[in-house]
CSV table of C-alpha atoms and ligand atoms in Angstrom, one decimal:
chain,number,residue,atom,x,y,z
A,26,MET,CA,0.0,0.0,0.0
A,27,ILE,CA,1.3,3.4,-0.9
A,28,LYS,CA,1.1,5.5,2.2
A,29,ILE,CA,1.1,9.3,1.8
A,30,ASN,CA,2.9,11.8,4.0
A,31,GLU,CA,0.0,12.7,6.2
A,32,ASN,CA,1.7,15.8,7.5
A,33,TYR,CA,0.4,17.4,4.3
A,34,SER,CA,-3.1,17.0,5.6
A,35,LYS,CA,-2.2,19.3,8.4
A,36,LEU,CA,-1.4,22.2,6.0
A,37,LYS,CA,-4.0,24.9,5.7
A,38,ALA,CA,-5.9,24.5,2.5
A,39,SER,CA,-3.6,26.2,0.1
A,40,TYR,CA,-0.7,28.6,-0.2
A,41,LEU,CA,-1.6,32.2,0.6
A,42,PHE,CA,-0.7,33.6,-2.7
A,43,SER,CA,-2.6,30.9,-4.6
A,44,ASP,CA,-5.7,31.7,-2.6
A,45,ILE,CA,-5.4,35.4,-3.5
A,46,ALA,CA,-4.7,34.6,-7.1
A,47,LYS,CA,-8.0,32.5,-7.2
A,48,ARG,CA,-10.0,35.4,-5.7
A,49,VAL,CA,-8.5,37.8,-8.2
A,50,ALA,CA,-9.2,35.4,-11.1
A,51,THR,CA,-12.8,35.0,-10.0
A,52,TYR,CA,-13.2,38.8,-9.8
A,53,GLN,CA,-11.6,39.3,-13.2
A,54,ASN,CA,-13.8,36.6,-14.8
A,55,ASN,CA,-16.9,38.3,-13.5
A,56,ASN,CA,-15.7,41.7,-14.6
A,57,PRO,CA,-13.6,41.0,-17.8
A,58,ASP,CA,-13.4,44.7,-18.8
A,59,ASN,CA,-12.2,46.0,-15.5
A,60,LYS,CA,-8.5,46.8,-15.0
A,61,ILE,CA,-7.2,45.4,-11.8
A,62,ILE,CA,-4.0,46.8,-10.3
A,63,LYS,CA,-1.8,44.3,-8.5
A,64,LEU,CA,0.0,45.4,-5.4
A,65,GLY,CA,-0.3,42.0,-3.8
A,66,ILE,CA,2.4,39.4,-4.2
A,67,GLY,CA,5.9,41.0,-4.2
A,68,ASP,CA,6.6,40.3,-7.9
A,69,VAL,CA,8.8,42.8,-9.7
A,70,THR,CA,7.5,44.5,-12.9
A,71,LYS,CA,10.5,46.4,-14.3
A,72,PRO,CA,12.7,44.7,-16.9
A,73,LEU,CA,16.1,43.3,-16.0
A,74,PRO,CA,18.8,45.9,-15.7
A,75,PRO,CA,20.6,46.4,-19.1
A,76,ALA,CA,24.0,45.3,-17.7
A,77,CYS,CA,22.3,41.9,-16.6
A,78,LEU,CA,20.6,41.6,-20.0
A,79,GLU,CA,23.8,42.1,-21.9
A,80,ALA,CA,25.6,39.5,-19.8
A,81,PHE,CA,22.6,37.2,-20.2
A,82,HIS,CA,22.8,37.5,-24.0
A,83,LYS,CA,26.6,37.0,-24.0
A,84,GLY,CA,26.1,33.9,-21.8
A,85,VAL,CA,23.6,32.5,-24.3
A,86,ASP,CA,26.1,33.2,-27.1
A,87,ASP,CA,28.8,31.3,-25.2
A,88,LEU,CA,26.6,28.2,-25.5
A,89,ALA,CA,26.6,28.6,-29.3
A,90,SER,CA,30.2,27.6,-29.8
A,91,GLU,CA,32.1,24.4,-28.8
A,92,ASP,CA,35.0,26.5,-27.4
A,93,THR,CA,32.8,28.3,-24.9
A,94,PHE,CA,30.0,25.8,-24.4
A,95,MET,CA,29.1,24.9,-20.8
A,96,GLY,CA,27.4,21.6,-19.8
A,97,TYR,CA,26.7,20.7,-16.2
A,98,GLY,CA,28.1,23.4,-14.0
A,99,PRO,CA,29.2,23.1,-10.4
A,100,GLU,CA,26.1,22.5,-8.3
A,101,GLN,CA,27.2,25.1,-5.8
A,102,GLY,CA,27.5,27.7,-8.6
A,103,TYR,CA,30.3,29.0,-10.8
A,104,ALA,CA,33.3,30.5,-9.0
A,105,PHE,CA,32.9,33.8,-11.0
A,106,LEU,CA,29.5,34.4,-9.3
A,107,ARG,CA,30.4,33.1,-5.8
A,108,GLU,CA,33.5,35.2,-5.8
A,109,ALA,CA,31.6,38.3,-6.9
A,110,VAL,CA,29.0,37.7,-4.1
A,111,ALA,CA,31.7,37.2,-1.4
A,112,LYS,CA,33.5,40.4,-2.4
A,113,ASN,CA,30.6,42.7,-3.0
A,114,ASP,CA,27.9,41.6,-0.6
A,115,PHE,CA,30.1,40.5,2.4
A,116,ALA,CA,33.8,41.7,2.3
A,117,SER,CA,32.5,45.2,1.5
A,118,ARG,CA,30.5,45.1,4.8
A,119,GLY,CA,33.5,43.7,6.8
A,120,CYS,CA,32.1,40.2,6.8
A,121,ALA,CA,34.5,37.4,6.3
A,122,ILE,CA,32.5,35.1,4.0
A,123,SER,CA,34.5,33.0,1.5
A,124,ALA,CA,33.3,32.1,-2.0
A,125,ASP,CA,33.0,28.4,-1.0
A,126,GLU,CA,30.6,29.2,1.8
A,127,ILE,CA,28.1,30.5,-0.8
A,128,PHE,CA,25.7,28.2,-2.6
A,129,ILE,CA,24.0,29.6,-5.7
A,130,SER,CA,20.4,28.4,-6.1
A,131,ASP,CA,17.2,29.1,-7.9
A,132,GLY,CA,15.5,30.9,-5.1
A,133,ALA,CA,15.4,32.0,-1.4
A,134,LYS,CA,11.9,30.5,-1.2
A,135,CYS,CA,13.3,27.1,-2.1
A,136,ASP,CA,16.3,27.4,0.1
A,137,THR,CA,14.4,28.6,3.2
A,138,GLY,CA,12.0,25.7,2.5
A,139,ASN,CA,14.7,23.1,1.8
A,140,ILE,CA,17.2,24.0,4.5
A,141,GLN,CA,15.2,22.2,7.3
A,142,GLU,CA,15.9,18.9,5.6
A,143,ILE,CA,19.4,18.9,7.1
A,144,LEU,CA,17.9,19.4,10.6
A,145,SER,CA,16.5,16.8,13.0
A,146,ASN,CA,12.8,16.3,13.0
A,147,ASP,CA,12.5,17.0,16.7
A,148,CYS,CA,14.0,20.5,16.5
A,149,ILE,CA,11.8,23.1,18.2
A,150,ILE,CA,11.1,25.8,15.6
A,151,ALA,CA,10.4,29.5,16.3
A,152,VAL,CA,8.8,31.6,13.6
A,153,PRO,CA,7.8,35.2,13.7
A,154,ASP,CA,4.1,36.0,13.6
A,155,PRO,CA,3.2,37.5,11.1
A,156,VAL,CA,5.5,35.2,9.0
A,157,TYR,CA,6.4,34.4,5.4
A,158,PRO,CA,4.2,31.2,5.0
A,159,VAL,CA,7.0,29.1,3.5
A,160,TYR,CA,8.9,28.8,6.9
A,161,VAL,CA,5.8,27.4,8.5
A,162,ASP,CA,4.4,25.2,5.7
A,163,THR,CA,7.7,23.4,5.1
A,164,ASN,CA,8.0,22.5,8.8
A,165,VAL,CA,4.4,21.3,8.7
A,166,MET,CA,5.3,19.1,5.8
A,167,ALA,CA,8.2,17.7,7.8
A,168,GLY,CA,6.0,17.0,10.8
A,169,ARG,CA,7.6,19.5,13.1
A,170,ALA,CA,4.7,21.9,13.6
A,171,GLY,CA,2.1,19.7,15.3
A,172,THR,CA,-1.5,20.3,14.7
A,173,TRP,CA,-3.5,23.4,13.8
A,174,LYS,CA,-5.5,24.7,16.7
A,175,ASP,CA,-7.1,28.1,17.1
A,176,GLY,CA,-5.1,29.7,14.3
A,177,ARG,CA,-1.7,28.3,15.2
A,178,TYR,CA,0.3,25.1,15.1
A,179,ASP,CA,0.7,23.7,18.6
A,180,LYS,CA,4.4,22.7,18.4
A,181,LEU,CA,5.7,25.9,16.9
A,182,VAL,CA,6.9,28.8,19.0
A,183,TYR,CA,5.5,32.0,17.7
A,184,LEU,CA,7.5,35.2,18.0
A,185,GLU,CA,4.9,37.9,18.1
A,186,SER,CA,5.7,41.0,16.1
A,187,THR,CA,3.4,43.8,16.9
A,188,ASN,CA,3.5,47.6,17.0
A,189,GLU,CA,4.4,47.2,20.7
A,190,ASN,CA,7.8,45.8,19.8
A,191,ASP,CA,8.1,47.7,16.6
A,192,PHE,CA,7.6,44.4,14.8
A,193,ILE,CA,11.0,43.1,16.0
A,194,PRO,CA,10.5,40.2,18.4
A,195,ALA,CA,13.0,39.7,21.2
A,196,PRO,CA,14.3,36.2,21.9
A,197,PRO,CA,11.8,34.0,23.9
A,198,ASP,CA,12.2,32.8,27.4
A,199,ALA,CA,11.6,29.3,26.1
A,200,LYS,CA,14.5,27.3,24.6
A,201,VAL,CA,14.1,26.9,20.9
A,202,ASP,CA,16.5,25.2,18.4
A,203,VAL,CA,15.8,27.0,15.1
A,204,ILE,CA,14.8,30.6,14.6
A,205,TYR,CA,13.6,32.1,11.4
A,206,LEU,CA,14.3,35.8,11.1
A,207,CYS,CA,13.6,38.0,8.1
A,208,PHE,CA,14.9,41.6,7.7
A,209,PRO,CA,13.8,43.8,6.1
A,210,ASN,CA,10.8,41.9,7.1
A,211,ASN,CA,8.2,40.4,4.9
A,212,PRO,CA,5.4,41.3,5.5
A,213,THR,CA,5.8,44.1,8.0
A,214,GLY,CA,8.7,46.0,6.3
A,215,ALA,CA,10.4,46.3,9.7
A,216,THR,CA,14.2,46.5,9.8
A,217,ALA,CA,16.4,45.4,12.7
A,218,THR,CA,19.3,47.3,14.2
A,219,LYS,CA,22.7,45.7,15.1
A,220,GLU,CA,21.7,45.7,18.8
A,221,GLN,CA,18.5,43.8,18.1
A,222,LEU,CA,20.2,41.2,15.9
A,223,LYS,CA,23.0,40.8,18.5
A,224,LEU,CA,20.3,39.7,21.1
A,225,TRP,CA,19.4,36.9,18.7
A,226,VAL,CA,23.0,35.9,18.0
A,227,ASP,CA,23.8,35.8,21.7
A,228,TYR,CA,20.6,33.8,22.3
A,229,ALA,CA,21.6,31.3,19.6
A,230,LEU,CA,25.1,30.9,20.9
A,231,LYS,CA,23.9,30.4,24.4
A,232,ASN,CA,21.2,27.9,23.5
A,233,ASP,CA,23.0,26.0,20.8
A,234,ALA,CA,20.4,27.2,18.4
A,235,LEU,CA,20.5,28.1,14.7
A,236,ILE,CA,19.3,31.3,13.1
A,237,LEU,CA,17.9,31.1,9.6
A,238,PHE,CA,18.2,34.7,8.4
A,239,ASP,CA,16.3,35.7,5.3
A,240,ALA,CA,17.7,38.8,3.8
A,241,ALA,CA,15.9,38.7,0.4
A,242,TYR,CA,15.0,42.4,0.7
A,243,VAL,CA,18.4,43.7,1.8
A,244,SER,CA,18.9,45.9,-1.3
A,245,PHE,CA,16.0,48.1,-0.1
A,246,ILE,CA,18.0,49.2,3.0
A,247,ARG,CA,19.0,52.8,2.5
A,248,ASP,CA,19.7,53.6,6.1
A,249,GLU,CA,23.5,53.2,6.5
A,250,THR,CA,23.3,52.6,10.2
A,251,LEU,CA,21.3,49.3,9.6
A,252,PRO,CA,23.1,46.0,9.3
A,253,GLN,CA,22.7,44.3,6.0
A,254,SER,CA,23.9,40.9,6.9
A,255,ILE,CA,23.6,38.8,10.1
A,256,TYR,CA,27.4,38.2,9.7
A,257,GLU,CA,27.9,41.9,10.8
A,258,ILE,CA,27.2,40.6,14.2
A,259,GLU,CA,30.0,38.9,16.1
A,260,GLY,CA,29.6,35.2,16.6
A,261,ALA,CA,27.0,34.8,13.8
A,262,ARG,CA,29.3,32.6,11.7
A,263,GLU,CA,28.9,29.9,14.2
A,264,CYS,CA,25.1,30.0,14.5
A,265,ALA,CA,23.5,31.5,11.4
A,266,ILE,CA,22.7,30.7,7.8
A,267,GLU,CA,21.7,33.6,5.5
A,268,PHE,CA,19.5,33.6,2.4
A,269,ARG,CA,19.7,36.2,-0.3
A,270,SER,CA,18.1,36.5,-3.7
A,271,PHE,CA,18.5,38.4,-7.0
A,272,SER,CA,14.7,38.4,-7.4
A,273,LYS,CA,13.8,41.6,-5.7
A,274,THR,CA,17.3,43.1,-6.0
A,275,ALA,CA,17.6,42.9,-9.8
A,276,GLY,CA,14.3,41.7,-11.1
A,277,PHE,CA,15.1,38.0,-11.3
A,278,THR,CA,11.8,36.6,-10.1
A,279,GLY,CA,11.2,35.0,-13.5
A,280,THR,CA,14.8,34.4,-14.3
A,281,ARG,CA,15.6,32.6,-11.0
A,282,CYS,CA,18.9,33.1,-9.1
A,283,ALA,CA,19.6,33.3,-5.4
A,284,TYR,CA,22.1,32.1,-2.9
A,285,THR,CA,22.5,30.7,0.6
A,286,VAL,CA,25.5,31.3,2.9
A,287,VAL,CA,26.6,28.5,5.2
A,288,PRO,CA,29.8,29.4,7.0
A,289,LYS,CA,32.2,26.6,7.7
A,290,GLU,CA,32.0,27.2,11.5
A,291,CYS,CA,28.2,27.0,11.5
A,292,ARG,CA,27.4,24.1,13.8
A,293,GLY,CA,24.6,21.7,14.6
A,294,PHE,CA,24.7,18.8,17.1
A,295,THR,CA,24.2,15.1,16.8
A,296,SER,CA,21.7,13.3,19.1
A,297,ASN,CA,24.7,12.6,21.4
A,298,GLY,CA,25.4,16.3,21.7
A,299,GLU,CA,28.5,16.2,19.6
A,300,LYS,CA,29.2,19.2,17.3
A,301,ALA,CA,28.5,18.5,13.6
A,302,MET,CA,29.1,21.1,10.9
A,303,LEU,CA,26.2,22.2,8.7
A,304,HIS,CA,28.3,23.2,5.7
A,305,PRO,CA,29.1,19.6,4.5
A,306,LEU,CA,25.5,18.6,5.1
A,307,TRP,CA,24.1,21.4,3.0
A,308,ASN,CA,26.8,20.8,0.4
A,309,ARG,CA,25.8,17.2,0.2
A,310,ARG,CA,22.1,18.0,0.0
A,311,HIS,CA,22.7,20.6,-2.7
A,312,CYS,CA,24.9,18.4,-4.8
A,313,THR,CA,22.4,15.5,-4.6
A,314,LYS,CA,19.2,17.3,-5.3
A,315,PHE,CA,20.2,20.4,-7.3
A,316,ASN,CA,21.7,20.7,-10.7
A,317,GLY,CA,22.8,24.3,-10.5
A,318,VAL,CA,21.4,27.6,-12.0
A,319,SER,CA,21.9,27.9,-15.7
A,320,TYR,CA,25.2,29.4,-16.9
A,321,PRO,CA,23.6,32.5,-18.7
A,322,VAL,CA,21.6,33.3,-15.6
A,323,GLN,CA,24.6,33.1,-13.4
A,324,ARG,CA,26.4,35.4,-15.9
A,325,ALA,CA,23.5,37.8,-15.7
A,326,ALA,CA,23.6,37.7,-11.9
A,327,GLU,CA,27.4,38.4,-11.9
A,328,ALA,CA,26.7,41.6,-13.9
A,329,VAL,CA,24.7,42.9,-10.9
A,330,TYR,CA,28.2,43.6,-9.3
A,331,SER,CA,29.7,45.4,-12.3
A,332,GLU,CA,30.0,49.2,-12.0
A,333,GLN,CA,27.2,49.6,-14.5
A,334,GLY,CA,25.1,46.9,-12.8
A,335,LYS,CA,25.4,48.5,-9.4
A,336,LYS,CA,24.2,51.8,-10.7
A,337,GLU,CA,21.3,50.2,-12.6
A,338,VAL,CA,20.3,48.1,-9.6
A,339,LYS,CA,20.3,51.2,-7.3
A,340,ASP,CA,18.1,53.0,-9.8
A,341,LEU,CA,15.7,50.1,-10.0
A,342,ILE,CA,15.4,49.9,-6.2
A,343,ASP,CA,15.0,53.7,-5.9
A,344,TYR,CA,12.1,53.4,-8.3
A,345,TYR,CA,10.3,50.9,-6.1
A,346,LEU,CA,11.2,52.8,-3.0
A,347,ASN,CA,9.6,55.9,-4.5
A,348,ASN,CA,6.4,53.9,-5.1
A,349,ALA,CA,6.6,52.8,-1.4
A,350,LYS,CA,6.8,56.4,-0.4
A,351,ILE,CA,3.7,57.3,-2.4
A,352,ILE,CA,1.7,54.5,-0.9
A,353,LEU,CA,2.9,55.3,2.6
A,354,GLN,CA,2.1,59.0,2.2
A,355,GLU,CA,-1.4,58.4,0.7
A,356,MET,CA,-2.4,55.8,3.2
A,357,LYS,CA,-1.3,58.0,6.1
A,358,LYS,CA,-3.2,60.9,4.6
A,359,LEU,CA,-6.3,58.7,4.7
A,360,GLY,CA,-5.8,58.3,8.4
A,361,TYR,CA,-4.3,54.8,8.5
A,362,THR,CA,-1.4,53.8,10.7
A,363,CYS,CA,1.3,52.4,8.5
A,364,TYR,CA,4.6,50.7,9.0
A,365,GLY,CA,7.5,49.7,6.8
A,366,GLY,CA,7.9,51.2,3.3
A,367,GLU,CA,11.1,53.0,4.1
A,368,ASN,CA,13.9,50.4,3.8
A,369,SER,CA,11.5,47.9,2.4
A,370,PRO,CA,9.1,47.5,-0.6
A,371,TYR,CA,6.2,46.5,1.8
A,372,ILE,CA,3.8,48.8,3.6
A,373,TRP,CA,2.0,47.2,6.5
A,374,ILE,CA,-1.3,49.0,7.2
A,375,ASP,CA,-3.5,48.8,10.2
A,376,GLY,CA,-6.8,48.5,8.3
A,377,LYS,CA,-9.0,48.9,11.4
A,378,MET,CA,-11.2,46.0,10.2
A,379,ASP,CA,-10.9,42.2,9.4
A,380,SER,CA,-8.0,41.7,7.0
A,381,TRP,CA,-9.9,39.7,4.4
A,382,GLU,CA,-12.8,42.1,4.6
A,383,PHE,CA,-10.4,45.0,3.8
A,384,PHE,CA,-8.8,43.0,1.1
A,385,ASP,CA,-12.2,42.3,-0.5
A,386,LEU,CA,-13.3,45.9,-0.2
A,387,LEU,CA,-10.1,47.1,-2.0
A,388,LEU,CA,-10.5,44.3,-4.7
A,389,ASN,CA,-14.2,44.8,-5.3
A,390,LYS,CA,-14.5,48.5,-5.0
A,391,ALA,CA,-11.1,49.9,-6.0
A,392,GLU,CA,-9.9,46.9,-8.1
A,393,VAL,CA,-6.6,46.9,-6.3
A,394,VAL,CA,-5.0,43.7,-5.1
A,395,THR,CA,-3.3,43.7,-1.7
A,396,THR,CA,-2.4,40.9,0.7
A,397,PRO,CA,-4.5,40.3,3.8
A,398,GLY,CA,-2.3,40.5,6.9
A,399,SER,CA,-4.1,37.5,8.6
A,400,GLY,CA,-2.7,35.3,5.8
A,401,PHE,CA,0.7,35.8,7.5
A,402,GLY,CA,-0.5,34.8,10.9
A,403,THR,CA,-2.6,35.7,13.9
A,404,CYS,CA,-0.8,38.9,14.6
A,405,GLY,CA,-1.4,40.0,11.0
A,406,GLU,CA,-5.2,40.1,11.7
A,407,GLY,CA,-6.5,43.6,11.0
A,408,PHE,CA,-3.6,44.5,8.7
A,409,ILE,CA,-3.1,44.5,5.0
A,410,ARG,CA,0.2,44.5,3.1
A,411,ILE,CA,0.6,46.7,0.1
A,412,SER,CA,3.6,46.0,-2.2
A,413,ALA,CA,5.5,48.7,-4.1
A,414,PHE,CA,6.3,46.5,-7.0
A,415,ASN,CA,4.5,48.0,-10.0
A,416,SER,CA,4.9,51.0,-12.2
A,417,VAL,CA,4.6,54.5,-10.6
A,418,GLU,CA,1.7,55.2,-12.9
A,419,LYS,CA,-0.2,52.2,-11.6
A,420,VAL,CA,0.7,52.9,-8.0
A,421,GLU,CA,-0.6,56.5,-8.4
A,422,GLU,CA,-3.8,55.2,-10.1
A,423,ALA,CA,-4.3,52.6,-7.3
A,424,MET,CA,-3.9,55.2,-4.6
A,425,ALA,CA,-6.4,57.5,-6.4
A,426,ARG,CA,-8.9,54.6,-6.6
A,427,ILE,CA,-8.4,53.7,-2.9
A,428,LYS,CA,-8.9,57.3,-1.9
A,429,LYS,CA,-12.3,57.3,-3.6
A,430,VAL,CA,-13.4,54.2,-1.9
A,431,LEU,CA,-12.2,54.8,1.7
B,516,LIG,C1,5.6,37.9,-1.3
B,516,LIG,O1,4.8,38.6,-1.9
B,516,LIG,O2,5.6,37.7,0.0
B,516,LIG,C2,6.8,37.3,-2.0
B,516,LIG,O3,6.7,37.7,-3.3
B,516,LIG,C3,6.7,35.9,-2.0
B,516,LIG,C4,8.0,35.3,-2.5
B,516,LIG,O4,9.0,36.0,-2.8
B,516,LIG,O5,8.0,34.1,-2.6
C-alpha cells in the first residue's frame, strides 16, 4: 500500500498567494473589462537591468560555440559568481565570508524551505508572527509543527511581532532550536538594528540554536546605520545561515537566481550532543538534489556587481522605494497607521477591520489587489500589506482609486 505523507493533511488548504490569485481570477472573470491593479504578491514589474541583460545574452552566445559551451556546471554555482558575491555583498561590509561558503540556487523561497531537511525532525522551531508562510508550511510538511489549533500550530513557538515591539520580536524565554528571522521583514517591512540582531545571535550561541536569516529584501536598505547581513554581528558565523536573492534586487523573479551562505563554523549537534558542521550537510544535499542555476543566468547575476550593474540596480530599487513612499504618504493621509515602506518594498497597514474584509473591499470597489495580513499569521489580523512592485503610474492610479473608496 502506498502511504502518503500525512503531514500534508495538516497544512492549511492552500498557499496564501494561490488563494489570493484565485479570488482575483474570479473577480476578473466576472468583470472582464475592468482593469485590476496588482499590489499583492511581491513580484517585480520592471525589466532586468541592461547590464544583466547584456551579460545574459553573452552567456547564451557562449553556448553557441564548442569552445565556450558549458554543460553541467558546479552544483554550488560558478566561481565567478560566488567570488563576486563574497567580495561585494560581504567583504564590502566587513564580513569574512568566502566564496566556497556561498551556494548559488534558484530561489530564497526554495532554500528557506529546503534547509530544514538537514535538521533533525525533533527541533523546536520558532517563527515570527506574522510570517512568510514558507517557513511554517515546510515545517508542517516535515512533521515538526504539530496540529493546527485556534489559528496556530501547537508545536511551533510564535514570536509575536506587533507595533508594541516595533515588529521586532525579542528572543523568547523558552528554549528553541531553530529561529527564522527576516529583515527587512516580509510582510511588516520592519528593519532590525545591530543591537536587536545581537540579542538573537547571543541567544543562539547560548542555547546551541540556529538562526535562519532571510535577507531577500536587503537591497532596499538605504539607512546606512542598519546591518545588511547577520554576519555583521560577532559570533554569527557559528550560529547563522543567511539567504539572499537576486529576485527583488535585480528583477530575477522569473529568471531565478539566489544564494545561501553556510559558514564553515556553522554548527549543529548530533543526538549525542557532539558538534556537527552544517556546511558539509548542505553541500551534500545541494549536490544530490540540485543541478545548479543555468550558466547564462549566473552570468546575468554576476553583472549585478559590475560598476554599471550596481548603478542600474540602485536606480531600480530607488524606483520601487519611490512607489513605497507614495503608498505610505497616501495611506497616512487617509488616516491609516502604517509601518515599513522606508527600507522595504512593503507597507504594513492597520486596516481597522478584518484583513480579508479589507482585502475584498479594495479588490471589489477599488480593483486593487493587496495581501490580507491575517494570511501571514494571527498577529497580522486587522492589517493588509501593500507592495510597491508596480509602475509608478499604476501605483498612483491605485492610490487615487483607494482614496475614492475609503
Ligand atoms: C511575497 O509577496 O511575499 C513574495 O513575493 C513571496 C515570495 O517571494 O515568494
